[in-house]
């Protein structure tokens, strides 16, 4: 394994504070391209990645996620990120959750490699099962047969990069 790839995998962390500066189109395209190279079941390339940089739509997604979360302690679950990536997959696909999760992993690792920060934000399924979510899918020209698997906060990290926690005992079991 190339050392640089291993370092990305070992050092990427979830970022929960972002600068307000928008991610450049060039950086965004680099991250998105990496997402398209994730493995998918039977090579179907079934997931769909929606990159949202429009401030009104980012605010709408933030509000939708907060509504599902329903926690006054976290009114802005995307931590002020200026870009949100939405990873969807056909509900009737062969392995929609697995495929879209692998895409999300590629997106987050590529973001770190490009000097960006990211954080997987849960509740995508509930967001896109809602009437507001279905309306957004239609607005984006997408089928409402898509399952919301991952939403990702993306931007320039504000502050120091978090250190990795020590790896837990028993994480790996080897059978010879």
JSON list of N, CA and C in Angstrom, two decimals, residues 61-105:
[
{"chain": "A", "resi": 61, "resn": "UNK", "atom": "N", "xyz": [-31.44, 21.94, 4.07]},
{"chain": "A", "resi": 61, "resn": "UNK", "atom": "CA", "xyz": [-30.98, 20.62, 4.53]},
{"chain": "A", "resi": 61, "resn": "UNK", "atom": "C", "xyz": [-30.65, 20.64, 6.02]},
{"chain": "A", "resi": 62, "resn": "UNK", "atom": "N", "xyz": [-30.01, 21.71, 6.46]},
{"chain": "A", "resi": 62, "resn": "UNK", "atom": "CA", "xyz": [-29.67, 21.85, 7.88]},
{"chain": "A", "resi": 62, "resn": "UNK", "atom": "C", "xyz": [-30.94, 21.84, 8.73]},
{"chain": "A", "resi": 63, "resn": "UNK", "atom": "N", "xyz": [-31.94, 22.57, 8.29]},
{"chain": "A", "resi": 63, "resn": "UNK", "atom": "CA", "xyz": [-33.22, 22.63, 9.00]},
{"chain": "A", "resi": 63, "resn": "UNK", "atom": "C", "xyz": [-33.93, 21.28, 9.00]},
{"chain": "A", "resi": 64, "resn": "UNK", "atom": "N", "xyz": [-33.93, 20.60, 7.85]},
{"chain": "A", "resi": 64, "resn": "UNK", "atom": "CA", "xyz": [-34.56, 19.28, 7.76]},
{"chain": "A", "resi": 64, "resn": "UNK", "atom": "C", "xyz": [-33.90, 18.29, 8.70]},
{"chain": "A", "resi": 65, "resn": "UNK", "atom": "N", "xyz": [-32.57, 18.29, 8.73]},
{"chain": "A", "resi": 65, "resn": "UNK", "atom": "CA", "xyz": [-31.84, 17.36, 9.58]},
{"chain": "A", "resi": 65, "resn": "UNK", "atom": "C", "xyz": [-32.10, 17.68, 11.05]},
{"chain": "A", "resi": 66, "resn": "UNK", "atom": "N", "xyz": [-32.10, 18.96, 11.39]},
{"chain": "A", "resi": 66, "resn": "UNK", "atom": "CA", "xyz": [-32.37, 19.36, 12.77]},
{"chain": "A", "resi": 66, "resn": "UNK", "atom": "C", "xyz": [-33.77, 18.95, 13.20]},
{"chain": "A", "resi": 67, "resn": "UNK", "atom": "N", "xyz": [-34.72, 19.03, 12.27]},
{"chain": "A", "resi": 67, "resn": "UNK", "atom": "CA", "xyz": [-36.10, 18.63, 12.59]},
{"chain": "A", "resi": 67, "resn": "UNK", "atom": "C", "xyz": [-36.16, 17.13, 12.91]},
{"chain": "A", "resi": 68, "resn": "UNK", "atom": "N", "xyz": [-35.45, 16.32, 12.13]},
{"chain": "A", "resi": 68, "resn": "UNK", "atom": "CA", "xyz": [-35.42, 14.88, 12.40]},
{"chain": "A", "resi": 68, "resn": "UNK", "atom": "C", "xyz": [-34.71, 14.61, 13.73]},
{"chain": "A", "resi": 69, "resn": "UNK", "atom": "N", "xyz": [-33.59, 15.28, 13.96]},
{"chain": "A", "resi": 69, "resn": "UNK", "atom": "CA", "xyz": [-32.82, 15.11, 15.19]},
{"chain": "A", "resi": 69, "resn": "UNK", "atom": "C", "xyz": [-33.63, 15.52, 16.42]},
{"chain": "A", "resi": 70, "resn": "UNK", "atom": "N", "xyz": [-34.35, 16.63, 16.28]},
{"chain": "A", "resi": 70, "resn": "UNK", "atom": "CA", "xyz": [-35.23, 17.12, 17.34]},
{"chain": "A", "resi": 70, "resn": "UNK", "atom": "C", "xyz": [-34.49, 17.30, 18.67]},
{"chain": "A", "resi": 71, "resn": "UNK", "atom": "N", "xyz": [-33.34, 18.00, 18.61]},
{"chain": "A", "resi": 71, "resn": "UNK", "atom": "CA", "xyz": [-32.56, 18.25, 19.82]},
{"chain": "A", "resi": 71, "resn": "UNK", "atom": "C", "xyz": [-32.22, 19.73, 19.90]},
{"chain": "A", "resi": 72, "resn": "UNK", "atom": "N", "xyz": [-32.71, 20.43, 20.93]},
{"chain": "A", "resi": 72, "resn": "UNK", "atom": "CA", "xyz": [-32.36, 21.84, 21.07]},
{"chain": "A", "resi": 72, "resn": "UNK", "atom": "C", "xyz": [-30.86, 22.07, 21.29]},
{"chain": "A", "resi": 73, "resn": "UNK", "atom": "N", "xyz": [-30.14, 21.02, 21.68]},
{"chain": "A", "resi": 73, "resn": "UNK", "atom": "CA", "xyz": [-28.69, 21.14, 21.89]},
{"chain": "A", "resi": 73, "resn": "UNK", "atom": "C", "xyz": [-27.93, 21.23, 20.57]},
{"chain": "A", "resi": 74, "resn": "UNK", "atom": "N", "xyz": [-28.57, 20.83, 19.46]},
{"chain": "A", "resi": 74, "resn": "UNK", "atom": "CA", "xyz": [-27.89, 20.86, 18.17]},
{"chain": "A", "resi": 74, "resn": "UNK", "atom": "C", "xyz": [-28.81, 21.44, 17.09]},
{"chain": "A", "resi": 75, "resn": "UNK", "atom": "N", "xyz": [-28.96, 22.78, 17.09]},
{"chain": "A", "resi": 75, "resn": "UNK", "atom": "CA", "xyz": [-29.84, 23.39, 16.09]},
{"chain": "A", "resi": 75, "resn": "UNK", "atom": "C", "xyz": [-29.27, 23.38, 14.67]},
{"chain": "A", "resi": 76, "resn": "UNK", "atom": "N", "xyz": [-27.95, 23.19, 14.54]},
{"chain": "A", "resi": 76, "resn": "UNK", "atom": "CA", "xyz": [-27.30, 23.19, 13.22]},
{"chain": "A", "resi": 76, "resn": "UNK", "atom": "C", "xyz": [-26.41, 21.95, 13.08]},
{"chain": "A", "resi": 77, "resn": "UNK", "atom": "N", "xyz": [-27.01, 20.82, 12.71]},
{"chain": "A", "resi": 77, "resn": "UNK", "atom": "CA", "xyz": [-26.26, 19.56, 12.70]},
{"chain": "A", "resi": 77, "resn": "UNK", "atom": "C", "xyz": [-25.16, 19.47, 11.64]},
{"chain": "A", "resi": 78, "resn": "UNK", "atom": "N", "xyz": [-25.09, 20.41, 10.70]},
{"chain": "A", "resi": 78, "resn": "UNK", "atom": "CA", "xyz": [-24.00, 20.38, 9.71]},
{"chain": "A", "resi": 78, "resn": "UNK", "atom": "C", "xyz": [-22.83, 21.27, 10.13]},
{"chain": "A", "resi": 79, "resn": "UNK", "atom": "N", "xyz": [-22.86, 21.76, 11.36]},
{"chain": "A", "resi": 79, "resn": "UNK", "atom": "CA", "xyz": [-21.73, 22.48, 11.96]},
{"chain": "A", "resi": 79, "resn": "UNK", "atom": "C", "xyz": [-21.27, 23.69, 11.16]},
{"chain": "A", "resi": 80, "resn": "UNK", "atom": "N", "xyz": [-22.17, 24.30, 10.41]},
{"chain": "A", "resi": 80, "resn": "UNK", "atom": "CA", "xyz": [-21.81, 25.48, 9.64]},
{"chain": "A", "resi": 80, "resn": "UNK", "atom": "C", "xyz": [-21.03, 25.20, 8.37]},
{"chain": "A", "resi": 81, "resn": "UNK", "atom": "N", "xyz": [-20.99, 23.96, 7.93]},
{"chain": "A", "resi": 81, "resn": "UNK", "atom": "CA", "xyz": [-20.27, 23.62, 6.69]},
{"chain": "A", "resi": 81, "resn": "UNK", "atom": "C", "xyz": [-20.95, 24.32, 5.51]},
{"chain": "A", "resi": 82, "resn": "UNK", "atom": "N", "xyz": [-20.17, 24.91, 4.59]},
{"chain": "A", "resi": 82, "resn": "UNK", "atom": "CA", "xyz": [-20.77, 25.60, 3.46]},
{"chain": "A", "resi": 82, "resn": "UNK", "atom": "C", "xyz": [-21.23, 24.68, 2.32]},
{"chain": "A", "resi": 83, "resn": "UNK", "atom": "N", "xyz": [-20.78, 23.44, 2.36]},
{"chain": "A", "resi": 83, "resn": "UNK", "atom": "CA", "xyz": [-21.15, 22.46, 1.33]},
{"chain": "A", "resi": 83, "resn": "UNK", "atom": "C", "xyz": [-21.70, 21.22, 2.02]},
{"chain": "A", "resi": 84, "resn": "UNK", "atom": "N", "xyz": [-22.76, 20.67, 1.44]},
{"chain": "A", "resi": 84, "resn": "UNK", "atom": "CA", "xyz": [-23.31, 19.40, 1.92]},
{"chain": "A", "resi": 84, "resn": "UNK", "atom": "C", "xyz": [-23.36, 18.44, 0.75]},
{"chain": "A", "resi": 85, "resn": "UNK", "atom": "N", "xyz": [-22.83, 17.25, 0.97]},
{"chain": "A", "resi": 85, "resn": "UNK", "atom": "CA", "xyz": [-22.92, 16.18, -0.02]},
{"chain": "A", "resi": 85, "resn": "UNK", "atom": "C", "xyz": [-24.00, 15.21, 0.44]},
{"chain": "A", "resi": 86, "resn": "UNK", "atom": "N", "xyz": [-24.88, 14.86, -0.47]},
{"chain": "A", "resi": 86, "resn": "UNK", "atom": "CA", "xyz": [-25.96, 13.91, -0.19]},
{"chain": "A", "resi": 86, "resn": "UNK", "atom": "C", "xyz": [-25.69, 12.67, -1.03]},
{"chain": "A", "resi": 87, "resn": "UNK", "atom": "N", "xyz": [-25.63, 11.52, -0.38]},
{"chain": "A", "resi": 87, "resn": "UNK", "atom": "CA", "xyz": [-25.40, 10.26, -1.10]},
{"chain": "A", "resi": 87, "resn": "UNK", "atom": "C", "xyz": [-26.68, 9.43, -1.02]},
{"chain": "A", "resi": 88, "resn": "UNK", "atom": "N", "xyz": [-27.21, 9.15, -2.19]},
{"chain": "A", "resi": 88, "resn": "UNK", "atom": "CA", "xyz": [-28.47, 8.43, -2.34]},
{"chain": "A", "resi": 88, "resn": "UNK", "atom": "C", "xyz": [-28.23, 7.15, -3.12]},
{"chain": "A", "resi": 89, "resn": "UNK", "atom": "N", "xyz": [-29.14, 6.20, -3.01]},
{"chain": "A", "resi": 89, "resn": "UNK", "atom": "CA", "xyz": [-29.06, 4.97, -3.80]},
{"chain": "A", "resi": 89, "resn": "UNK", "atom": "C", "xyz": [-30.47, 4.45, -4.03]},
{"chain": "A", "resi": 90, "resn": "UNK", "atom": "N", "xyz": [-30.69, 3.76, -5.16]},
{"chain": "A", "resi": 90, "resn": "UNK", "atom": "CA", "xyz": [-32.03, 3.22, -5.44]},
{"chain": "A", "resi": 90, "resn": "UNK", "atom": "C", "xyz": [-32.48, 2.27, -4.33]},
{"chain": "A", "resi": 91, "resn": "UNK", "atom": "N", "xyz": [-33.70, 2.50, -3.84]},
{"chain": "A", "resi": 91, "resn": "UNK", "atom": "CA", "xyz": [-34.25, 1.67, -2.77]},
{"chain": "A", "resi": 91, "resn": "UNK", "atom": "C", "xyz": [-34.30, 0.20, -3.17]},
{"chain": "A", "resi": 92, "resn": "UNK", "atom": "N", "xyz": [-34.54, -0.06, -4.44]},
{"chain": "A", "resi": 92, "resn": "UNK", "atom": "CA", "xyz": [-34.67, -1.44, -4.91]},
{"chain": "A", "resi": 92, "resn": "UNK", "atom": "C", "xyz": [-33.36, -1.97, -5.49]},
{"chain": "A", "resi": 93, "resn": "UNK", "atom": "N", "xyz": [-32.25, -1.29, -5.20]},
{"chain": "A", "resi": 93, "resn": "UNK", "atom": "CA", "xyz": [-30.95, -1.73, -5.69]},
{"chain": "A", "resi": 93, "resn": "UNK", "atom": "C", "xyz": [-30.47, -2.98, -4.99]},
{"chain": "A", "resi": 94, "resn": "UNK", "atom": "N", "xyz": [-29.40, -3.54, -5.51]},
{"chain": "A", "resi": 94, "resn": "UNK", "atom": "CA", "xyz": [-28.86, -4.79, -4.97]},
{"chain": "A", "resi": 94, "resn": "UNK", "atom": "C", "xyz": [-28.31, -4.60, -3.55]},
{"chain": "A", "resi": 95, "resn": "UNK", "atom": "N", "xyz": [-27.58, -3.53, -3.32]},
{"chain": "A", "resi": 95, "resn": "UNK", "atom": "CA", "xyz": [-26.99, -3.27, -1.99]},
{"chain": "A", "resi": 95, "resn": "UNK", "atom": "C", "xyz": [-26.90, -1.76, -1.78]},
{"chain": "A", "resi": 96, "resn": "UNK", "atom": "N", "xyz": [-28.03, -1.07, -1.67]},
{"chain": "A", "resi": 96, "resn": "UNK", "atom": "CA", "xyz": [-28.00, 0.40, -1.65]},
{"chain": "A", "resi": 96, "resn": "UNK", "atom": "C", "xyz": [-27.25, 1.00, -0.47]},
{"chain": "A", "resi": 97, "resn": "UNK", "atom": "N", "xyz": [-27.45, 0.48, 0.72]},
{"chain": "A", "resi": 97, "resn": "UNK", "atom": "CA", "xyz": [-26.79, 1.05, 1.89]},
{"chain": "A", "resi": 97, "resn": "UNK", "atom": "C", "xyz": [-25.29, 0.82, 1.82]},
{"chain": "A", "resi": 98, "resn": "UNK", "atom": "N", "xyz": [-24.90, -0.39, 1.45]},
{"chain": "A", "resi": 98, "resn": "UNK", "atom": "CA", "xyz": [-23.47, -0.70, 1.37]},
{"chain": "A", "resi": 98, "resn": "UNK", "atom": "C", "xyz": [-22.80, 0.13, 0.27]},
{"chain": "A", "resi": 99, "resn": "UNK", "atom": "N", "xyz": [-23.42, 0.19, -0.90]},
{"chain": "A", "resi": 99, "resn": "UNK", "atom": "CA", "xyz": [-22.84, 0.96, -2.01]},
{"chain": "A", "resi": 99, "resn": "UNK", "atom": "C", "xyz": [-22.67, 2.43, -1.64]},
{"chain": "A", "resi": 100, "resn": "UNK", "atom": "N", "xyz": [-23.73, 3.04, -1.13]},
{"chain": "A", "resi": 100, "resn": "UNK", "atom": "CA", "xyz": [-23.68, 4.46, -0.81]},
{"chain": "A", "resi": 100, "resn": "UNK", "atom": "C", "xyz": [-22.72, 4.73, 0.35]},
{"chain": "A", "resi": 101, "resn": "UNK", "atom": "N", "xyz": [-22.61, 3.80, 1.29]},
{"chain": "A", "resi": 101, "resn": "UNK", "atom": "CA", "xyz": [-21.67, 3.97, 2.40]},
{"chain": "A", "resi": 101, "resn": "UNK", "atom": "C", "xyz": [-20.23, 3.95, 1.91]},
{"chain": "A", "resi": 102, "resn": "UNK", "atom": "N", "xyz": [-19.93, 3.09, 0.96]},
{"chain": "A", "resi": 102, "resn": "UNK", "atom": "CA", "xyz": [-18.58, 3.06, 0.40]},
{"chain": "A", "resi": 102, "resn": "UNK", "atom": "C", "xyz": [-18.29, 4.36, -0.36]},
{"chain": "A", "resi": 103, "resn": "UNK", "atom": "N", "xyz": [-19.27, 4.87, -1.07]},
{"chain": "A", "resi": 103, "resn": "UNK", "atom": "CA", "xyz": [-19.11, 6.16, -1.76]},
{"chain": "A", "resi": 103, "resn": "UNK", "atom": "C", "xyz": [-18.82, 7.25, -0.73]},
{"chain": "A", "resi": 104, "resn": "UNK", "atom": "N", "xyz": [-19.59, 7.28, 0.35]},
{"chain": "A", "resi": 104, "resn": "UNK", "atom": "CA", "xyz": [-19.40, 8.30, 1.39]},
{"chain": "A", "resi": 104, "resn": "UNK", "atom": "C", "xyz": [-17.99, 8.21, 1.99]},
{"chain": "A", "resi": 105, "resn": "UNK", "atom": "N", "xyz": [-17.51, 7.00, 2.23]},
{"chain": "A", "resi": 105, "resn": "UNK", "atom": "CA", "xyz": [-16.16, 6.83, 2.75]},
{"chain": "A", "resi": 105, "resn": "UNK", "atom": "C", "xyz": [-15.12, 7.40, 1.80]}
]
